[in-house]
XYZ file of C-alpha atoms in Angstrom:
437
model
C 3.044 67.876 190.824
C 4.542 70.404 188.595
C 1.689 70.087 186.270
C -0.635 71.265 189.182
C 1.761 73.953 190.453
C 2.751 75.417 186.944
C 0.549 73.996 184.261
C 1.299 76.565 181.646
C 5.131 76.028 181.969
C 4.752 72.199 181.936
C 2.511 72.119 178.972
C 4.868 74.652 177.188
C 7.980 72.571 178.024
C 6.115 69.278 176.608
C 5.234 71.290 173.621
C 8.732 72.518 173.073
C 10.331 69.081 173.297
C 8.270 67.856 170.314
C 8.884 70.877 168.448
C 12.607 70.279 169.244
C 12.055 66.632 168.190
C 10.214 67.659 165.068
C 13.171 70.057 164.148
C 15.972 67.472 164.525
C 14.038 64.805 162.680
C 13.477 66.801 159.991
C 16.879 68.164 159.625
C 18.114 64.494 160.207
C 15.884 63.337 157.234
C 16.978 66.208 155.099
C 20.715 65.240 155.700
C 19.903 61.513 154.550
C 18.259 62.459 151.535
C 21.114 64.813 150.608
C 23.827 62.122 151.342
C 22.096 59.633 149.067
C 21.647 61.933 146.364
C 25.047 63.539 146.579
C 27.037 59.660 146.534
C 24.353 57.204 146.648
C 26.091 54.122 148.207
C 23.745 51.462 146.803
C 25.608 48.245 145.397
C 24.761 48.043 141.989
C 25.575 44.613 139.930
C 25.071 44.538 136.205
C 23.323 41.810 134.619
C 26.535 40.480 133.100
C 28.305 40.301 136.316
C 25.393 38.608 138.023
C 25.458 35.844 135.346
C 29.361 35.535 134.839
C 29.522 33.606 138.237
C 29.584 29.843 137.216
C 26.936 27.606 138.658
C 29.481 25.799 140.327
C 30.866 28.891 142.262
C 27.422 29.885 143.614
C 26.805 29.443 147.350
C 23.979 27.293 148.787
C 20.821 30.086 148.948
C 18.103 29.471 151.262
C 14.772 31.383 150.496
C 12.171 31.520 153.395
C 8.596 32.368 152.330
C 6.447 32.362 155.522
C 2.513 32.901 154.678
C -0.114 32.259 157.038
C -4.119 32.191 155.544
C -3.048 33.355 151.974
C -4.264 30.598 149.991
C -5.226 33.107 147.256
C -1.510 34.039 146.730
C 0.241 30.699 146.792
C 0.073 29.875 143.200
C 1.883 33.377 142.533
C 4.564 32.641 145.044
C 5.489 29.466 143.657
C 5.503 31.408 140.143
C 7.880 33.914 141.464
C 10.301 31.475 143.222
C 10.536 29.410 139.879
C 11.510 32.671 138.012
C 14.317 33.065 140.018
C 17.490 32.733 137.833
C 19.526 30.260 140.264
C 20.628 26.820 140.023
C 17.977 24.363 141.563
C 20.813 22.252 143.111
C 21.962 25.246 144.889
C 18.715 26.726 145.849
C 16.127 25.817 148.559
C 12.810 27.554 148.881
C 10.870 26.829 151.967
C 7.287 27.579 152.152
C 6.893 28.180 155.771
C 2.945 27.360 156.402
C 1.305 26.881 159.890
C 0.428 23.151 160.275
C -3.384 24.030 161.225
C -3.566 26.388 158.303
C -5.518 23.596 156.249
C -6.516 26.157 153.257
C -3.138 27.595 152.832
C -1.546 24.048 152.981
C -3.852 22.914 150.418
C -3.389 25.511 148.002
C 0.479 25.035 148.375
C 0.260 21.253 147.428
C -1.887 22.018 144.724
C 0.396 24.521 143.164
C 3.300 22.258 143.780
C 1.670 19.089 142.953
C 2.657 17.612 146.209
C 4.834 18.609 149.166
C 7.917 19.439 146.864
C 8.603 20.692 143.351
C 12.139 20.981 142.414
C 13.863 23.337 144.916
C 10.767 24.604 146.311
C 9.113 22.646 149.487
C 6.531 23.028 152.019
C 7.581 23.268 155.780
C 4.963 23.068 158.390
C 5.503 25.288 161.400
C 4.179 23.664 164.544
C 1.373 25.457 165.996
C 1.874 27.494 169.259
C 2.479 30.997 170.416
C 3.832 33.363 169.241
C 2.360 32.904 165.833
C 4.308 35.392 164.013
C 6.445 35.651 161.165
C 10.015 35.470 162.742
C 9.021 32.430 164.655
C 8.214 30.623 161.306
C 11.516 32.215 160.152
C 13.458 30.880 162.991
C 12.139 27.193 162.339
C 13.219 27.477 158.681
C 16.640 28.546 159.517
C 16.933 25.796 161.791
C 15.981 23.609 158.888
C 18.020 25.067 156.216
C 21.472 24.557 154.771
C 22.102 27.918 152.756
C 25.272 29.830 153.286
C 23.048 32.823 152.481
C 19.528 33.193 153.493
C 16.760 35.882 152.456
C 13.107 36.066 152.975
C 10.182 37.009 150.582
C 6.781 37.520 151.516
C 3.926 35.701 149.851
C 2.793 38.541 147.733
C 6.337 39.496 146.583
C 7.717 39.599 142.850
C 11.475 39.563 143.121
C 13.788 40.488 140.336
C 14.720 37.072 139.001
C 18.613 37.979 139.261
C 18.735 39.217 142.842
C 20.191 36.261 144.199
C 23.042 36.424 141.787
C 23.371 40.052 142.206
C 23.555 39.464 146.093
C 26.134 36.891 145.839
C 28.383 39.443 143.704
C 27.743 42.010 146.130
C 28.976 40.103 148.921
C 32.080 39.141 147.460
C 32.857 42.672 146.692
C 31.998 43.923 149.945
C 33.953 41.568 152.441
C 32.878 39.835 155.526
C 31.903 42.737 157.541
C 28.702 43.283 155.493
C 26.354 40.846 156.886
C 23.309 41.875 155.325
C 22.181 43.162 152.092
C 18.927 45.067 151.998
C 17.162 45.091 148.296
C 14.689 47.834 147.397
C 11.061 47.389 147.782
C 8.236 48.849 145.634
C 4.794 48.207 144.594
C 3.413 46.927 141.616
C -0.136 47.941 141.918
C 0.803 51.745 142.292
C -1.986 52.674 139.958
C -4.920 50.981 141.741
C -5.977 54.005 143.961
C -4.693 57.093 145.402
C -3.965 55.498 148.725
C -1.415 53.259 146.905
C 0.131 55.981 145.077
C 0.859 57.529 148.282
C 2.403 54.283 149.597
C 4.271 53.796 146.773
C 5.805 57.259 146.796
C 6.799 56.893 150.626
C 8.213 53.498 149.996
C 10.454 54.513 147.054
C 11.723 57.492 149.346
C 12.426 55.112 152.073
C 14.574 52.559 150.129
C 15.858 54.821 147.697
C 17.019 57.754 149.808
C 16.651 57.511 153.419
C 17.985 53.979 154.166
C 20.951 54.559 151.537
C 21.332 57.796 153.676
C 21.406 55.910 156.854
C 24.076 53.605 155.211
C 26.148 56.717 153.937
C 26.372 58.049 157.779
C 27.225 54.392 159.299
C 23.983 54.448 161.351
C 21.885 51.274 162.016
C 19.520 50.122 159.382
C 16.170 48.940 160.232
C 15.627 46.264 157.467
C 12.500 46.074 155.501
C 10.213 42.970 155.832
C 11.527 41.057 153.022
C 14.491 40.882 150.448
C 17.066 41.161 153.031
C 19.770 38.819 152.265
C 21.846 37.662 155.099
C 25.119 35.575 155.739
C 23.993 32.427 157.632
C 26.819 32.662 160.138
C 26.041 36.393 161.033
C 22.176 35.560 161.651
C 23.036 32.755 163.692
C 25.634 34.540 165.456
C 23.044 37.666 166.801
C 20.371 34.779 167.506
C 18.174 34.859 164.253
C 14.931 36.622 164.514
C 13.029 37.733 167.655
C 9.745 35.643 167.555
C 7.928 38.385 170.056
C 8.901 41.216 167.897
C 6.108 42.423 165.362
C 9.033 44.177 163.299
C 11.711 41.805 163.433
C 13.404 43.027 160.570
C 13.964 46.570 161.914
C 15.029 44.919 165.205
C 17.595 42.320 163.449
C 19.077 45.375 161.674
C 19.691 46.974 165.149
C 21.336 43.786 166.353
C 23.470 43.248 163.558
C 24.987 46.876 164.100
C 25.133 46.270 167.628
C 27.190 43.101 166.973
C 29.727 45.079 164.761
C 28.150 43.922 161.395
C 27.416 46.378 158.520
C 24.176 46.314 156.519
C 24.350 47.613 152.864
C 21.858 48.582 150.200
C 21.523 46.048 146.941
C 20.187 47.807 143.708
C 17.779 45.101 142.816
C 13.861 45.770 143.468
C 11.264 43.210 144.832
C 7.672 44.419 144.141
C 5.230 43.608 146.554
C 1.365 44.123 146.791
C 0.454 47.452 148.478
C -2.594 47.587 150.585
C -5.517 49.039 148.526
C -7.826 49.025 151.410
C -7.609 51.899 154.120
C -8.583 49.776 156.874
C -6.087 46.940 155.815
C -3.362 49.609 155.461
C -3.943 50.908 159.072
C -3.683 47.523 160.492
C -0.175 46.933 158.564
C 1.030 50.378 159.642
C 0.105 50.208 163.003
C 1.992 46.847 163.260
C 5.115 48.537 161.696
C 4.882 51.547 164.345
C 4.132 49.224 167.221
C 7.022 47.082 166.142
C 9.423 50.217 165.906
C 8.362 51.370 169.543
C 9.074 47.766 170.738
C 12.493 47.631 169.044
C 13.733 51.115 170.437
C 12.384 50.157 173.855
C 14.363 47.060 173.833
C 17.416 48.476 172.549
C 17.862 51.430 175.146
C 17.292 49.350 177.977
C 20.963 49.525 178.404
C 21.807 52.955 177.083
C 25.670 52.883 178.058
C 26.301 49.411 176.254
C 24.215 50.624 173.442
C 26.418 53.952 173.031
C 29.418 51.740 173.504
C 28.511 49.496 170.595
C 26.793 51.804 168.111
C 28.447 55.103 168.817
C 26.630 58.252 169.748
C 25.867 58.943 166.036
C 24.122 55.707 166.106
C 22.229 56.101 168.970
C 21.008 59.711 167.478
C 19.791 57.877 164.188
C 17.895 55.089 166.411
C 16.139 58.105 168.238
C 15.251 60.212 165.055
C 14.539 57.678 162.518
C 13.084 54.488 164.558
C 11.698 55.993 167.874
C 10.522 59.632 166.390
C 8.957 58.003 163.108
C 5.671 56.527 165.178
C 6.050 59.172 167.973
C 5.723 62.025 166.060
C 2.920 60.631 163.914
C 1.022 60.076 167.495
C 1.382 63.796 168.249
C 0.863 65.260 165.110
C -3.105 65.578 165.457
C -2.453 67.534 168.790
C -0.588 70.193 166.978
C -2.902 70.242 164.154
C -5.826 70.667 166.671
C -3.946 73.564 168.275
C -3.409 75.085 165.018
C -6.925 74.760 164.055
C -8.064 76.128 167.620
C -5.683 79.229 167.520
C -6.848 79.977 163.664
C -10.530 79.662 164.858
C -10.346 81.380 168.325
C -7.191 82.418 169.433
C -7.573 81.441 173.089
C -4.891 82.455 175.576
C -4.382 79.019 176.796
C -2.665 78.230 173.282
C -0.570 81.164 173.350
C 0.618 80.328 176.690
C 2.209 76.991 175.372
C 3.818 78.565 172.573
C 6.133 81.305 173.949
C 8.338 82.617 171.372
C 11.148 80.065 172.020
C 8.856 77.614 170.944
C 6.522 79.269 168.378
C 9.118 80.373 165.733
C 10.862 77.087 165.509
C 7.153 75.304 165.613
C 6.147 77.460 162.668
C 9.656 76.854 160.814
C 9.404 73.216 161.107
C 5.712 73.108 160.194
C 6.096 75.330 156.870
C 9.781 74.227 155.808
C 9.280 70.566 157.101
C 5.947 69.887 155.536
C 6.982 71.640 152.361
C 10.443 69.584 152.480
C 8.631 66.500 152.750
C 6.295 66.950 149.981
C 9.135 68.318 147.716
C 10.939 65.133 148.550
C 8.189 62.830 147.418
C 7.827 64.522 144.060
C 11.268 64.574 143.313
C 11.702 60.871 144.129
C 9.040 59.955 142.151
C 10.733 61.658 139.246
C 14.161 60.177 140.177
C 12.452 56.544 140.454
C 10.992 57.068 136.957
C 7.442 57.378 138.019
C 6.563 60.870 137.440
C 3.011 60.251 137.177
C 2.855 59.548 140.935
C 4.202 63.405 141.695
C 0.573 64.717 141.659
C -0.122 62.300 144.525
C 2.795 63.466 146.280
C 1.413 67.145 146.189
C -1.610 66.140 148.314
C 0.272 63.663 150.667
C -0.881 65.785 153.847
C -3.791 63.699 153.631
C -1.935 60.609 154.006
C -0.345 61.879 157.074
C -3.667 61.772 158.695
C -3.716 57.893 158.070
C -0.486 57.644 159.545
C -1.431 59.190 162.737
C -4.530 57.014 163.095
C -1.984 54.057 162.450
C 0.379 55.274 165.171
C -2.538 55.997 167.949
C -3.353 52.514 167.430
C -0.055 51.413 167.700
C 0.492 53.064 171.043
C -2.744 51.395 172.419
C -1.647 47.897 171.023
C 1.852 48.525 172.649
C 0.268 48.416 176.021
C -2.729 46.115 175.376
C -1.083 43.538 173.114
C 2.538 43.928 172.296
C 3.186 40.883 170.422
C 0.023 40.560 168.573
C 0.527 40.184 164.755
C -2.119 41.712 163.127
C -2.951 40.134 159.814
C -3.212 42.006 156.706
C -5.163 40.621 153.678
C -3.179 40.158 150.245
C -4.549 39.176 146.999
C -6.590 42.501 146.541
C -4.581 43.951 143.871
C -5.953 44.296 140.319
C -2.616 44.562 138.230
C -1.606 41.757 136.041
C 1.465 39.980 136.324
C 4.654 41.768 134.725
C 8.243 41.370 134.439
C 10.152 42.935 137.728
C 13.297 44.877 136.566
C 16.174 46.193 138.647
């Protein structure tokens, strides 16, 4: 009714809301970066300290490796897990494979020489819905015996000392810290421009933004791999939500709601970045859909949520988890209005941008956009990858792909909320190399 009676006012109010959300999100991210740069809370464990723990004192460790229709990378998985520096009698690596995925099962048996080799074993996941990674992980958890549990994706190349570093870090931090999130990056960053953008974004995410959340005490949406979790805490919060397509982010929020803390671990797992734009959009749309899913689930009871994670935690949830896909979704509207104003200056555009909306919008467009570019360039240097700075300078082109993925996520959230869109791996052209912390 308001839209019919006062269309200009309603349009200006809606635009003003998104401008305000843009401003708040930009300031929030700049504060996260400032906190991470000023006093990085990431827990670092030296090689000497990691290796100093006697084998007999190490806890039993479970590594879950879910894979589906990925026969081409299974041999790499076995090689990566074999390279982990952890005593075999205290390690169990579960290859979680769908029982009807005959090609991947055959590749795994060929790589292992049977159903098992040392601590690495095949666990068949019974077919059934939902056919998702978190469902497979829950089955693995039920069959596991490790005091600590972690997940690696099939294409991962974890740093060999990562498990030992996690053991030492848990001992230092105490029982309130239920989870350690290791850094993630990409080993095929040189393959094309898309992956250079992706790598800069990922390094900024795991080196600055997530440590910034840790420094502010806000809930941390976990990455999909290399999160090391105390088994007792994982069971206490109910494991993974099998219907959520970003079960990692949801788990981080549930840990926070139950009073547990998450810390960042100074160890890197290198993954294979999607080198194909269509494949990239499939993966990113699933991430965005999962963020929207997780936000919707956790704000169903806002009073309880605020009581459990506090006002600051709720603000972090809104500005980091919800705003990330929502703003990517509405950005094309603002780009279109800007282009329309430059080309034709129609009065309708001026009507939805009164001064109270126009000037903050102009500021966030110029200052916020420039800050995002500068942050990418600075992080490329801080991560020891200055050759990626040139890609960061043209990252606005990357934002277009983000918006396409966000729009697709919005459609799928309504039409197929729990559909797990499979992304293809094994497309990288980089050789195997040693992963460093």
